mmCIF file of C-alpha atoms in Angstrom:
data_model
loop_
_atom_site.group_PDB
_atom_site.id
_atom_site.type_symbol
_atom_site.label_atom_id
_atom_site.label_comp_id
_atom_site.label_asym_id
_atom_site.label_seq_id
_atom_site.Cartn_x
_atom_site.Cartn_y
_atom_site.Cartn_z
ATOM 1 C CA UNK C 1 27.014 3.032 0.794
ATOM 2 C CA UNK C 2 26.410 -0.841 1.637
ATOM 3 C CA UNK C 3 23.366 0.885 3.999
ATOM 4 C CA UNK C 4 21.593 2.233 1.491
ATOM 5 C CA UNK C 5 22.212 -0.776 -0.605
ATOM 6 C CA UNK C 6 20.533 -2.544 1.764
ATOM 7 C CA UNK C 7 17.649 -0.166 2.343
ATOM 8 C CA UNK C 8 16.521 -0.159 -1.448
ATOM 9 C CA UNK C 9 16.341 -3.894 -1.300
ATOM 10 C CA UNK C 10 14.676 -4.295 1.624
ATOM 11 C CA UNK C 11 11.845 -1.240 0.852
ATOM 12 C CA UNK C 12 10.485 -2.549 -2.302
ATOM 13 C CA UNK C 13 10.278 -6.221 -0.750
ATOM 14 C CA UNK C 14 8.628 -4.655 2.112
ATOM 15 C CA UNK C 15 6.001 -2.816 -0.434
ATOM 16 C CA UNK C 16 5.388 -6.102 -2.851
ATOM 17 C CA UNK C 17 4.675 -8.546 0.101
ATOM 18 C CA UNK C 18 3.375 -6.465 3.086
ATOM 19 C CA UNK C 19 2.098 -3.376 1.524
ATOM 20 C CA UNK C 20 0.990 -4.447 -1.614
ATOM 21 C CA UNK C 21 -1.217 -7.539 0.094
ATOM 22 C CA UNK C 22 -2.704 -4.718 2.756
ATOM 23 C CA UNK C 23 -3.822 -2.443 -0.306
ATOM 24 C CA UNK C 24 -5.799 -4.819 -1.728
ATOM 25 C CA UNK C 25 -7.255 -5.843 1.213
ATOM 26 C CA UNK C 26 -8.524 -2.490 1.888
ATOM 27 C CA UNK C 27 -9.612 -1.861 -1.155
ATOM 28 C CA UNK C 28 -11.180 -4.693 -1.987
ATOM 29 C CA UNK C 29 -15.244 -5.376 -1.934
ATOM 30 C CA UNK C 30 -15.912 -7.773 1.131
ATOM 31 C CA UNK C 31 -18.948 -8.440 3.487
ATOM 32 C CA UNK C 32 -18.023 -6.418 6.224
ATOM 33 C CA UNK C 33 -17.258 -8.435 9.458
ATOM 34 C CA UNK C 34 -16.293 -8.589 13.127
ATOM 35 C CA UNK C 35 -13.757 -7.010 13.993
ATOM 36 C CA UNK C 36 -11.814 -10.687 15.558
ATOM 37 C CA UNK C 37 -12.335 -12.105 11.753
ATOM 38 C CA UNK C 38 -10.723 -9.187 9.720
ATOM 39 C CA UNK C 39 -7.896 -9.310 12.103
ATOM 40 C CA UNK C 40 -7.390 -13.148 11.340
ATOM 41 C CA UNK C 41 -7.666 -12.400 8.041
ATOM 42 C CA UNK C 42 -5.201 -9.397 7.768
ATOM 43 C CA UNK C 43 -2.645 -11.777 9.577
ATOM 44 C CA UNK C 44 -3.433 -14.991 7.467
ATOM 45 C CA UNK C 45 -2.878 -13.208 4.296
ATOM 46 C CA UNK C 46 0.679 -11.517 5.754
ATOM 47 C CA UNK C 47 1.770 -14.702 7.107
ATOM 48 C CA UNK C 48 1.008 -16.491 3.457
ATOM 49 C CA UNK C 49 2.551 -13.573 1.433
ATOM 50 C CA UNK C 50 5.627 -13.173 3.548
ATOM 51 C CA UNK C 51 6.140 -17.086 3.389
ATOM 52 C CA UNK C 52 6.093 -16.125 -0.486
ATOM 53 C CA UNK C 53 8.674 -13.255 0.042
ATOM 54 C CA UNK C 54 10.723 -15.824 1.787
ATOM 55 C CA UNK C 55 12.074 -17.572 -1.979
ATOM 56 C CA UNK C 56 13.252 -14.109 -3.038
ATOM 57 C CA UNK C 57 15.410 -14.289 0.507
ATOM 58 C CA UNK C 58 17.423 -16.582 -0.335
ATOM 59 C CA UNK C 59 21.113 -17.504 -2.110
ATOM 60 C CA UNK C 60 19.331 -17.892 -5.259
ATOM 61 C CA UNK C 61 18.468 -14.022 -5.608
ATOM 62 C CA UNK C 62 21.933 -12.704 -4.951
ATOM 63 C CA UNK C 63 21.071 -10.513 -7.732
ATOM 64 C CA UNK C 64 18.880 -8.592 -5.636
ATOM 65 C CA UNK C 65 20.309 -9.125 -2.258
ATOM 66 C CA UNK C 66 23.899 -8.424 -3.656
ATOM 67 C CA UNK C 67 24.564 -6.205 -0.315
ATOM 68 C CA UNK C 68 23.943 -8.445 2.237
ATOM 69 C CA UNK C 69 26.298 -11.090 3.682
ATOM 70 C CA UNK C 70 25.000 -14.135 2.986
ATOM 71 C CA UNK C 71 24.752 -15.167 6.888
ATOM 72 C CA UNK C 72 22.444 -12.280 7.017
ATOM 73 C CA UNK C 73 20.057 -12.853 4.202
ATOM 74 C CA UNK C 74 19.868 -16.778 6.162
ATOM 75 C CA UNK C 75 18.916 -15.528 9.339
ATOM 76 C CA UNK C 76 16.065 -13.297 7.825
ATOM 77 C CA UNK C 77 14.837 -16.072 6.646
ATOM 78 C CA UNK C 78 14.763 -18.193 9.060
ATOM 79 C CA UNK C 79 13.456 -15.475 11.342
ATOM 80 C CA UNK C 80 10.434 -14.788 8.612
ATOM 81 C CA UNK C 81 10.179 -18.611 8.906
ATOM 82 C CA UNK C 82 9.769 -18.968 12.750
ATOM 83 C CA UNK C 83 7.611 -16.567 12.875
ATOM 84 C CA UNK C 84 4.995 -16.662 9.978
ATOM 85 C CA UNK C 85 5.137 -20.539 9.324
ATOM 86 C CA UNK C 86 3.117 -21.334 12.623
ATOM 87 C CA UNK C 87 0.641 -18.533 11.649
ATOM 88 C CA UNK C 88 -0.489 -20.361 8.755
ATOM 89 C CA UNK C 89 0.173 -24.094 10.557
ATOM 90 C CA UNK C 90 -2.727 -22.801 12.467
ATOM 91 C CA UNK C 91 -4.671 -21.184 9.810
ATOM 92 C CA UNK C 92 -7.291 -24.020 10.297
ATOM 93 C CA UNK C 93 -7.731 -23.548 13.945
ATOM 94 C CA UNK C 94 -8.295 -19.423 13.082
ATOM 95 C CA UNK C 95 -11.079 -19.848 10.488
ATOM 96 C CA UNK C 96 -13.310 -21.564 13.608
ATOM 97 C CA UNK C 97 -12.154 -19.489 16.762
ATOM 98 C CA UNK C 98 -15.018 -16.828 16.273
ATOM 99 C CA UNK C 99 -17.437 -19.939 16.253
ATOM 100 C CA UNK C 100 -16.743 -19.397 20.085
ATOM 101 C CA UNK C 101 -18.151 -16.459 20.398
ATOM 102 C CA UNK C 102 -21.288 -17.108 17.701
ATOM 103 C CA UNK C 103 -24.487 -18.981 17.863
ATOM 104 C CA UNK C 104 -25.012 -22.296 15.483
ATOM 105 C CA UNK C 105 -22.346 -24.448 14.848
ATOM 106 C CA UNK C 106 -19.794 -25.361 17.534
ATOM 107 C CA UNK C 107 -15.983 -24.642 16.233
ATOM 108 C CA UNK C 108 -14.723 -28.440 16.910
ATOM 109 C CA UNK C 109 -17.636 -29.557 14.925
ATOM 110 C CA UNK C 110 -17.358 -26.722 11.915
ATOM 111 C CA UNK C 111 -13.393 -27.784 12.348
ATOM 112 C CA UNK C 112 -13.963 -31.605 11.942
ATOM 113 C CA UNK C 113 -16.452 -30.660 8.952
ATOM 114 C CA UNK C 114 -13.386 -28.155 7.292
ATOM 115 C CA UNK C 115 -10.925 -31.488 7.564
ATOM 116 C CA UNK C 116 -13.324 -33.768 6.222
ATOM 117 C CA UNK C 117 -14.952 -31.784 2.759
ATOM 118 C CA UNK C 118 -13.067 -34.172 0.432
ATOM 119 C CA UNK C 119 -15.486 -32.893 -2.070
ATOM 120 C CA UNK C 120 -13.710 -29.872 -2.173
ATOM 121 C CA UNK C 121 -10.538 -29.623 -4.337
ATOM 122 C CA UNK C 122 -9.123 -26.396 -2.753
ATOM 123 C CA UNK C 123 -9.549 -28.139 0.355
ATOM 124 C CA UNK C 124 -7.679 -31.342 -0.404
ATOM 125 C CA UNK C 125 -4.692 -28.487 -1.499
ATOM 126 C CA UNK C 126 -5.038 -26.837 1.902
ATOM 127 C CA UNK C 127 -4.869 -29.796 3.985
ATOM 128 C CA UNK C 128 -1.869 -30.942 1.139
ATOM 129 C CA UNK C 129 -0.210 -27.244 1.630
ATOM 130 C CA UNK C 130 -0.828 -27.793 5.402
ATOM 131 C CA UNK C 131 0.966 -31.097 5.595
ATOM 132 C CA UNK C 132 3.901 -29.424 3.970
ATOM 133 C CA UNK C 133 4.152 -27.112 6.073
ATOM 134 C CA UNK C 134 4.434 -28.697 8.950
ATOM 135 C CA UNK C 135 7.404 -31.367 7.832
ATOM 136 C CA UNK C 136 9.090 -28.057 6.839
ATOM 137 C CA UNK C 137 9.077 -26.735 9.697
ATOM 138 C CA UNK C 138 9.784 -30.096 11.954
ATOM 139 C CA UNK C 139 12.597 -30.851 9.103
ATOM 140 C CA UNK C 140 14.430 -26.609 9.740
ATOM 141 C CA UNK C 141 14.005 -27.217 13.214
ATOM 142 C CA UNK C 142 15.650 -30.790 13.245
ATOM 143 C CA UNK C 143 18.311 -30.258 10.413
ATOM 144 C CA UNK C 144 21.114 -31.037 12.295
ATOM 145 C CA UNK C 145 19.741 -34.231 13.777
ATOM 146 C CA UNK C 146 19.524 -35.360 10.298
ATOM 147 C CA UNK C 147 22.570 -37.171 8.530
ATOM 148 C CA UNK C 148 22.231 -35.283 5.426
ATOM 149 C CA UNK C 149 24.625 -32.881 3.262
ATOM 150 C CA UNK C 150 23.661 -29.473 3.461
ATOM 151 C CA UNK C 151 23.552 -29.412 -0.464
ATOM 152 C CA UNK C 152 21.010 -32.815 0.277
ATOM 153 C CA UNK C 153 19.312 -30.694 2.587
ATOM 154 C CA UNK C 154 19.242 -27.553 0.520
ATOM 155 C CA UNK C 155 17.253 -29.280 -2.257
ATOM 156 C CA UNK C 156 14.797 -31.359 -0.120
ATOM 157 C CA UNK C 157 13.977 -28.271 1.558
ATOM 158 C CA UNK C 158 13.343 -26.164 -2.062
ATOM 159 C CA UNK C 159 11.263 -29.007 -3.198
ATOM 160 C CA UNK C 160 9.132 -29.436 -0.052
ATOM 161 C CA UNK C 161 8.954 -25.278 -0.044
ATOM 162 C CA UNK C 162 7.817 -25.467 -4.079
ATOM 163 C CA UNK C 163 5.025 -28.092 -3.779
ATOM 164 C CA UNK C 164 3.676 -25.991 -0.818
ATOM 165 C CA UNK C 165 3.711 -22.909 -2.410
ATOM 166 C CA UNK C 166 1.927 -24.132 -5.975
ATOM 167 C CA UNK C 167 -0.856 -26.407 -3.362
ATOM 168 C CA UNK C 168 -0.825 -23.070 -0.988
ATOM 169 C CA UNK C 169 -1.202 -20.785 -3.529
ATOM 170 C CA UNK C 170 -4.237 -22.951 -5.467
ATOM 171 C CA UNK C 171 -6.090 -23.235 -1.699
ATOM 172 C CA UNK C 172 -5.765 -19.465 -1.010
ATOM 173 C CA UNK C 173 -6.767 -18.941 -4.771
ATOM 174 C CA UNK C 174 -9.601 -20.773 -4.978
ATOM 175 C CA UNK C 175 -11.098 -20.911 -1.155
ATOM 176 C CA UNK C 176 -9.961 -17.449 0.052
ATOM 177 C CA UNK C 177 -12.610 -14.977 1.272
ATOM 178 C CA UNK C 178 -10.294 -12.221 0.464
ATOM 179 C CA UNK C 179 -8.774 -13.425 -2.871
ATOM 180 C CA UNK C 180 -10.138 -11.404 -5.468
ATOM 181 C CA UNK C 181 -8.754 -10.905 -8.901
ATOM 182 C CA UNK C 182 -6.107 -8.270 -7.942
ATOM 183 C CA UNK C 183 -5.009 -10.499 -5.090
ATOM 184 C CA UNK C 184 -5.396 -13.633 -7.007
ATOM 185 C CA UNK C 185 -3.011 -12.015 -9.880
ATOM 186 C CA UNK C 186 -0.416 -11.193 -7.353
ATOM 187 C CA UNK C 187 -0.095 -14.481 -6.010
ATOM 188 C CA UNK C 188 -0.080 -16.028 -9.100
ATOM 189 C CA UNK C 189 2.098 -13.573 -10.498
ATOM 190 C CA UNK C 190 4.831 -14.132 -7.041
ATOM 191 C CA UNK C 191 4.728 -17.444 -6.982
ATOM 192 C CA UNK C 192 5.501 -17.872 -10.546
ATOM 193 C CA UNK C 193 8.648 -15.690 -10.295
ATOM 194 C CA UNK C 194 9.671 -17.880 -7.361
ATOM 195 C CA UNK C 195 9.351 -21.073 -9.307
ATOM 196 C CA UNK C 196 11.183 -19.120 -12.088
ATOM 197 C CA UNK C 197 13.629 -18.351 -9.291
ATOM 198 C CA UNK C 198 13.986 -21.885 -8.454
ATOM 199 C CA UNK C 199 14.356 -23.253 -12.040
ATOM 200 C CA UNK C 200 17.200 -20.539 -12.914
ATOM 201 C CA UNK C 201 18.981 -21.651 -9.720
ATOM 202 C CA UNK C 202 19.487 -24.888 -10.373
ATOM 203 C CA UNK C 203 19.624 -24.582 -14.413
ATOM 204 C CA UNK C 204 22.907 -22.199 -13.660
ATOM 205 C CA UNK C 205 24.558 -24.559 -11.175
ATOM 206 C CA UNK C 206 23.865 -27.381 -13.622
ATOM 207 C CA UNK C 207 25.613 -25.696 -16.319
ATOM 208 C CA UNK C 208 28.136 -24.427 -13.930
ATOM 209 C CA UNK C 209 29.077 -28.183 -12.953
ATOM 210 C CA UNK C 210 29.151 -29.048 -16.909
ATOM 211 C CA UNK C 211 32.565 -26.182 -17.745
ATOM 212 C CA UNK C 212 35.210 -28.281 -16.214
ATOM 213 C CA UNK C 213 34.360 -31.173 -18.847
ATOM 214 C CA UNK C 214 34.391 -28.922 -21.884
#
């Protein structure tokens, strides 16, 4: 019974952030390319969408995840973390590899010009969303060097993880090759439900904290 509890959680979840994201990539209307890019792509957009499943992985959607043990639903994701996180920590470093094997512009100067657009607003969010990302990362890896409460912890982490979703979410928005209105509307659509997510969390253990004094 608690198996195929689990296995009608973990379908749909697979469907809305793996299979719904490669639909719409095939389907959508792009230049056709190499190969080497649509690969980076196809892995760039998994990567960002499963670091999006990752807020619905969590203690705050026991509702969903009512059949898993609660050491279980952490280790997925921090597995989901250790893996995808680094994917998009070198997102930058992808977009200029198949400068390598093109004529034109060298990839360490195409890199340095990426980094340095300031004129671009969704690229002052991606270098934002990127910074994030990597003191999340450094931070999980670290936690228990750091003398902080796990409930301290816990709520640094959600608020480092929120800003990097809405500045992550804006970049791939308004840069992406590949974000067209279908994919646009799911990510705005996914990452709205995990800031709603968020904001019931907290709002519940607020009011939770408040029944004692009554």
């Amino acid at each position: 019974m608690k198996e195929n509890t689990q296995k009608k959680t973990m379908l749909p979840l697979a469907v809305l952030f793996i299979g719904l994201p490669l639909f719409f990539y095939a389907t959508g209307d792009f230049p056709k390319r190499t190969p080497l890019k649509d690969s980076l792509s196809v892995l760039t957009i998994l990567a960002f969408c499963l670091m999006l499943a990752q807020f619905y992985l969590t203690r705050m959607n026991r509702s969903l995840l009512g059949g898993y043990r609660q050491s279980t639903i952490t280790t997925i994701h921090k597995a989901l973390g250790y893996i995808f996180l680094p994917v998009l920590i070198i997102h930058p470093f992808l977009i200029v590899v198949p400068r390598y094997y093109e004529s034109g512009v060298s990839p360490t100067e195409a890199f340095f010009t990426i980094i340095t657009t300031f004129s671009s607003f969704g690229i002052i969010l991606g270098i934002c969303a990127w910074c994030l990302m990597v003191i999340l990362g450094v931070a999980s890896l670290f936690r228990t060097k750091l003398s902080l409460s796990y409930k301290t912890w816990r709520l640094i982490h959600t608020i480092l993880a929120v800003l990097f979703i809405v500045a992550a979410s804006w970049h791939a928005i308004d840069l992406g090759r590949h974000t067209d209105t279908s994919l646009s509307t799911f990510i705005i659509i996914v990452a709205a439900g995990s800031l709603l997510l968020v904001l019931k969390h907290y709002i519940s253990e607020s009011l939770l904290k408040q029944e004692p004094s009554k």
